[in-house]
Amino acid sequence: MKQLLTWMFLLLIMPVANAQARQVLTDQTLKISSEESLYFGLAAGDQLTLQLQETSDKELREVSVIRYPNQVIYANLKVASLQKTLAIPGDGVYAFRFSHSGLGSRVCQVQLFRQPAAGREQFNTQVNWVERIDTIYQLRENATQRYEERQISRTRRVVASVDTIVESIINRTERVHSSTNLGGNATEIRFELPATVYQPNAQSPYQTTELVSWAYAISTGPAGDAWYQDANLRAATRQASSSMVKMGLAATGYGALAVLAIEGVNHFSTPPSGDNVLFEFLTAVSGQPKTVASGNTVAAFDKITRGQPGKYKLVLQNDNIVDAINAEVKIIAILKTTTYREEDYLETQTVPVDDREIKSLERVRVPVLAQ
């Protein structure tokens, strides 16, 4: 019983609390000959209720609510009576405009109620009027138009830096069985060359990373290993290019191959004697297989500049009928990262000057929130 009485008490006082929370902004009768406006300050999150009744049920041309100076919150045409609740989007001065364009005048009873947002009960809804200086433009007749050169500020995107990156795609030893092996004498290695990357997007990137070229080296057995190491030694000893030295490629396992891919300088010698391997690089163009490179040798290398990002396949085949072979496969991609920056500059332009325009200053009164 005690709990029931408590709930009944709460239900009775809730409407009273809500009624106390709602504020009356105005309750007045307006005589509207052409246009009348009311101005009040409102806070973000407020609920504003507008009630209007034309005493003779005649229509007003328009009723609108505008967040000063020109943001229309609500508008309605041909209004004789109205009850509308609006959510207030932000703190500011709000104008309530009532306009009439017919004969005679309109007499309206207008009521505005504010349901304050949480924590904004003490928000001051009064509006003060202050004077400010505004620029007024007028046109002067019988004036000629002339032209003059002006420096116009512009912004353009320019290259800030370009970096070269060597990315390892394949570096492994592949076992290729003899032609008499029941499992076959061919093996496949599938790989993918990286696509162009745009940061943050392709329309307006501040950085791009794109494939420039790629290179491969294939060799078999100890003779092939010695051939590859000898090429790296040549590259390190001769220091063929300044970029190779700056990037530290001479001391890596890709020295000769990287120099070939970047500079086009060859440090590989004639292939040695040994077990040969048949190889073929394949990709797909319009759904059809296309050979990018192929050969039959103990050691092979090349730089590919016509290759596109995407999926590739390397097929290795052994024509030896007795012995299997170990094929060393190294594939690298050369990527170029370009970083851009915004640069301001001045551009000389010939622009028309309208002498008909007269600029003057004028004092105007504007509504502001009361402090």
XYZ file of C-alpha atoms in Angstrom:
371
model
C 0.000 0.000 0.000
C 2.831 2.369 0.907
C 4.571 1.689 -2.421
C 1.319 2.350 -4.348
C 0.909 5.723 -2.625
C 4.500 6.642 -3.514
C 3.922 5.952 -7.209
C 0.659 7.926 -7.190
C 2.475 10.875 -5.598
C 5.205 10.782 -8.275
C 2.631 10.676 -11.052
C 0.878 13.703 -9.585
C 4.000 15.873 -9.245
C 5.568 15.004 -12.648
C 3.207 17.280 -14.662
C 3.815 20.035 -12.151
C 7.592 19.657 -12.549
C 7.309 19.725 -16.326
C 5.044 22.758 -16.192
C 7.565 24.538 -14.027
C 10.349 23.671 -16.472
C 8.518 25.187 -19.460
C 9.118 28.913 -19.901
C 6.744 31.384 -21.525
C 8.719 33.597 -23.904
C 5.736 35.680 -25.005
C 1.954 35.690 -25.016
C 0.711 38.669 -26.995
C -1.609 39.912 -29.693
C -0.003 41.222 -32.885
C -1.621 43.461 -35.482
C 0.145 42.655 -38.750
C -0.190 45.086 -41.644
C 2.812 43.856 -43.673
C 5.446 42.159 -41.481
C 6.176 41.804 -37.772
C 9.159 40.046 -36.147
C 9.893 38.824 -32.628
C 13.450 38.078 -31.478
C 14.518 35.717 -28.682
C 17.692 33.942 -27.646
C 17.531 30.135 -27.562
C 19.999 27.422 -26.549
C 21.021 24.278 -28.376
C 18.721 21.406 -27.491
C 15.774 23.595 -26.463
C 12.273 22.610 -27.550
C 10.395 25.646 -28.857
C 6.585 25.549 -29.212
C 4.921 28.164 -31.443
C 1.166 28.664 -31.174
C -0.667 31.132 -33.435
C -4.323 31.922 -34.014
C -5.669 34.613 -36.335
C -8.688 36.026 -34.529
C -10.884 36.066 -37.649
C -9.473 32.835 -39.132
C -7.919 34.839 -41.955
C -4.633 33.632 -43.402
C -1.188 35.126 -43.067
C 0.985 34.943 -46.160
C 3.919 33.307 -44.324
C 5.159 32.323 -40.869
C 8.875 31.566 -40.524
C 11.499 30.894 -37.832
C 15.037 32.017 -38.729
C 18.286 31.576 -36.860
C 19.854 35.007 -37.295
C 20.999 36.097 -39.780
C 19.612 33.804 -42.489
C 19.299 30.132 -41.484
C 15.663 29.129 -42.015
C 14.550 26.673 -39.311
C 10.872 26.574 -40.231
C 8.538 28.205 -42.777
C 4.876 27.789 -43.634
C 2.564 29.557 -46.107
C -1.104 30.592 -45.839
C -1.422 30.141 -42.103
C -4.544 30.976 -40.077
C -3.740 28.829 -37.036
C -0.626 26.923 -36.063
C 0.893 24.827 -33.298
C 4.445 23.698 -34.016
C 7.264 22.341 -31.800
C 10.836 22.790 -33.064
C 14.193 21.395 -31.894
C 16.711 24.240 -31.617
C 19.994 23.330 -33.375
C 22.355 25.795 -31.657
C 22.765 28.795 -29.411
C 21.763 32.018 -31.116
C 19.225 34.732 -31.820
C 16.040 33.444 -33.436
C 13.621 35.649 -35.397
C 9.901 34.781 -35.607
C 8.513 36.525 -38.668
C 4.839 36.967 -39.515
C 4.044 38.519 -42.904
C 0.843 39.575 -44.655
C 0.503 40.985 -48.170
C -3.269 41.325 -48.654
C -5.671 44.164 -48.007
C -6.266 45.316 -44.462
C -4.411 43.794 -41.534
C -4.378 40.586 -39.533
C -4.775 40.264 -35.759
C -3.047 37.218 -34.304
C -2.679 35.743 -30.841
C 0.939 34.520 -30.593
C 2.381 32.348 -27.825
C 5.976 31.060 -27.607
C 7.006 28.435 -25.046
C 10.535 27.254 -24.337
C 11.341 23.817 -22.895
C 14.998 24.290 -21.873
C 17.649 21.711 -22.710
C 19.156 19.864 -19.750
C 21.445 22.187 -17.813
C 20.394 25.269 -19.848
C 17.536 26.458 -17.644
C 19.405 29.680 -16.794
C 20.121 30.577 -20.416
C 19.251 34.235 -21.010
C 16.607 34.477 -23.743
C 16.693 38.275 -23.933
C 18.083 39.983 -27.040
C 20.005 43.240 -27.129
C 20.326 45.506 -30.155
C 23.759 46.920 -30.956
C 25.098 49.177 -33.696
C 27.692 47.910 -36.120
C 29.444 49.295 -39.188
C 28.471 47.542 -42.407
C 29.838 47.958 -45.958
C 27.271 49.054 -48.513
C 27.826 48.775 -52.277
C 26.039 50.962 -54.807
C 26.236 51.168 -58.599
C 27.130 54.387 -60.410
C 25.724 54.887 -63.903
C 27.679 56.056 -66.990
C 30.994 54.598 -65.790
C 33.355 52.638 -68.061
C 34.867 49.280 -67.268
C 38.659 49.005 -67.262
C 41.249 46.256 -66.718
C 44.288 45.996 -64.500
C 46.901 43.394 -63.602
C 46.744 41.885 -60.134
C 48.754 39.315 -58.218
C 46.417 36.451 -57.367
C 47.387 33.997 -54.627
C 47.276 30.389 -55.789
C 48.207 26.988 -54.363
C 49.744 24.132 -56.312
C 50.962 20.653 -55.466
C 54.683 20.070 -56.045
C 57.040 17.148 -55.459
C 58.718 17.301 -52.050
C 60.794 14.106 -52.282
C 61.241 10.919 -54.314
C 62.449 7.714 -52.665
C 63.390 4.414 -54.293
C 62.465 1.190 -52.495
C 63.724 -2.316 -53.253
C 61.089 -4.878 -52.270
C 61.866 -8.598 -52.197
C 59.176 -10.626 -53.962
C 60.765 -14.121 -54.132
C 63.989 -15.422 -52.569
C 64.054 -19.185 -52.304
C 65.443 -22.481 -53.550
C 63.063 -24.564 -55.627
C 63.522 -28.320 -56.136
C 62.767 -29.387 -59.731
C 62.591 -33.137 -60.339
C 63.867 -35.025 -63.367
C 61.740 -35.787 -66.405
C 61.333 -39.416 -65.320
C 59.875 -38.498 -61.933
C 56.346 -39.794 -61.480
C 55.292 -36.470 -59.987
C 56.408 -34.534 -63.053
C 59.452 -32.432 -63.897
C 57.920 -28.964 -63.586
C 57.081 -26.694 -60.677
C 55.275 -23.386 -60.415
C 55.941 -20.305 -58.302
C 53.123 -17.778 -58.110
C 53.762 -14.188 -57.051
C 52.198 -10.757 -57.261
C 53.755 -7.400 -58.102
C 52.446 -4.557 -55.898
C 49.816 -2.187 -57.226
C 50.080 1.586 -57.030
C 49.166 2.937 -53.589
C 47.683 6.425 -53.145
C 47.577 8.146 -49.744
C 44.984 9.180 -48.727
C 43.167 8.721 -52.077
C 43.786 8.647 -55.819
C 42.023 11.976 -56.454
C 44.226 14.102 -54.199
C 47.184 12.090 -52.916
C 49.933 13.481 -50.710
C 51.991 10.359 -51.395
C 52.090 7.733 -54.157
C 54.005 4.455 -54.320
C 54.198 2.842 -57.757
C 56.000 0.013 -59.507
C 58.871 1.212 -61.714
C 60.457 -2.081 -62.768
C 61.244 -5.555 -61.550
C 64.132 -7.945 -62.052
C 64.900 -11.634 -61.633
C 67.910 -13.900 -61.315
C 67.648 -17.688 -61.735
C 70.580 -20.075 -61.307
C 71.181 -23.771 -60.593
C 73.683 -25.665 -58.486
C 76.982 -24.505 -56.929
C 78.135 -22.966 -60.223
C 75.023 -20.792 -60.298
C 75.544 -19.724 -56.686
C 79.152 -18.707 -57.425
C 77.984 -16.800 -60.498
C 75.467 -14.796 -58.444
C 77.919 -14.039 -55.616
C 80.553 -12.930 -58.112
C 78.085 -10.415 -59.576
C 77.406 -8.999 -56.100
C 81.150 -8.698 -55.478
C 81.607 -6.813 -58.758
C 78.792 -4.435 -57.836
C 80.245 -3.769 -54.385
C 83.820 -3.335 -55.641
C 83.105 -1.042 -58.554
C 80.388 0.985 -56.779
C 78.712 1.412 -60.102
C 76.217 4.050 -59.069
C 75.881 6.715 -56.436
C 72.292 5.664 -55.732
C 73.452 2.109 -55.010
C 75.966 3.397 -52.456
C 73.465 5.766 -50.837
C 70.871 3.010 -50.492
C 73.421 0.505 -49.157
C 72.546 -2.085 -51.812
C 76.111 -3.182 -52.392
C 76.214 -4.866 -48.983
C 72.895 -6.726 -49.398
C 72.076 -9.972 -51.139
C 70.411 -8.013 -53.930
C 73.310 -5.722 -54.803
C 73.877 -6.667 -58.444
C 70.212 -7.398 -59.099
C 69.088 -4.112 -57.520
C 71.658 -2.100 -59.488
C 70.437 -3.766 -62.666
C 66.800 -2.939 -61.841
C 67.474 0.665 -60.770
C 70.379 1.817 -62.941
C 70.322 -0.705 -65.765
C 74.024 -1.487 -65.090
C 74.915 -5.184 -65.582
C 77.461 -6.885 -63.293
C 76.493 -10.456 -64.196
C 78.999 -12.521 -66.201
C 78.395 -15.153 -68.877
C 76.432 -18.105 -67.444
C 78.729 -20.917 -66.231
C 78.576 -24.589 -67.150
C 76.223 -26.807 -65.172
C 72.692 -28.172 -65.023
C 70.309 -26.090 -67.068
C 66.721 -25.181 -66.189
C 63.872 -24.170 -68.472
C 61.888 -21.207 -67.158
C 58.935 -19.114 -68.263
C 57.296 -16.077 -66.638
C 53.587 -15.853 -67.417
C 50.829 -13.345 -66.720
C 47.268 -12.844 -67.984
C 46.241 -10.116 -70.424
C 42.511 -9.832 -71.163
C 42.068 -13.297 -69.726
C 44.714 -14.842 -71.999
C 48.150 -16.115 -70.846
C 51.112 -14.016 -71.981
C 54.808 -14.890 -71.739
C 56.863 -12.097 -70.173
C 60.280 -13.842 -70.270
C 61.604 -17.354 -70.873
C 64.857 -19.266 -71.340
C 66.862 -22.461 -70.967
C 70.135 -21.914 -69.136
C 72.244 -22.490 -66.031
C 71.910 -18.832 -64.993
C 69.621 -16.069 -66.247
C 68.772 -12.505 -65.283
C 66.834 -9.553 -66.681
C 65.201 -6.233 -65.867
C 61.518 -5.910 -66.810
C 60.120 -2.412 -67.305
C 57.062 -3.319 -69.346
C 55.527 -5.409 -66.579
C 52.379 -4.245 -64.842
C 51.267 -4.770 -61.237
C 49.295 -7.961 -60.787
C 49.583 -11.715 -60.571
C 52.386 -13.690 -62.248
C 53.527 -17.297 -62.485
C 57.045 -18.701 -62.925
C 57.210 -22.219 -64.404
C 60.478 -24.143 -63.885
C 61.154 -27.318 -65.829
C 63.997 -29.890 -65.685
C 64.855 -31.802 -68.901
C 67.399 -34.016 -67.146
C 66.079 -37.588 -67.229
C 68.087 -38.732 -64.184
C 68.911 -35.985 -61.695
C 66.789 -33.385 -59.967
C 68.128 -29.841 -59.703
C 67.939 -27.008 -57.185
C 67.016 -23.679 -58.722
C 67.776 -20.427 -56.869
C 65.073 -17.857 -57.651
C 65.348 -14.205 -56.721
C 62.760 -11.612 -57.791
C 62.711 -7.980 -56.661
C 60.428 -5.035 -57.393
C 61.593 -1.428 -57.601
C 59.058 0.976 -56.150
C 59.121 4.759 -56.343
C 57.524 6.707 -53.497
C 56.715 10.316 -54.376
C 55.740 12.713 -51.592
C 53.990 15.970 -52.443
C 53.514 19.256 -50.609
C 51.358 22.334 -51.085
C 53.154 25.437 -52.364
C 51.773 28.973 -52.410
C 52.618 31.193 -55.359
C 51.459 34.412 -57.008
C 49.909 34.447 -60.455
C 49.551 37.615 -62.521
C 46.089 37.983 -63.989
C 44.320 40.696 -65.941
C 41.004 41.306 -64.231
C 38.136 43.722 -64.978
C 37.607 46.631 -62.596
C 34.073 47.971 -62.380
C 34.224 51.698 -61.649
C 30.464 51.780 -61.329
C 30.725 50.260 -57.864
C 30.738 52.736 -54.962
C 31.582 51.435 -51.533
C 30.348 53.186 -48.397
C 30.012 52.477 -44.703
C 26.725 52.516 -42.862
C 25.631 51.995 -39.271
C 23.170 49.125 -38.813
C 21.425 47.665 -35.757
C 21.730 43.927 -35.231
C 20.343 41.603 -32.538
C 22.781 39.813 -30.193
C 22.381 37.515 -27.228
C 22.174 39.334 -23.906
C 25.029 38.557 -21.539
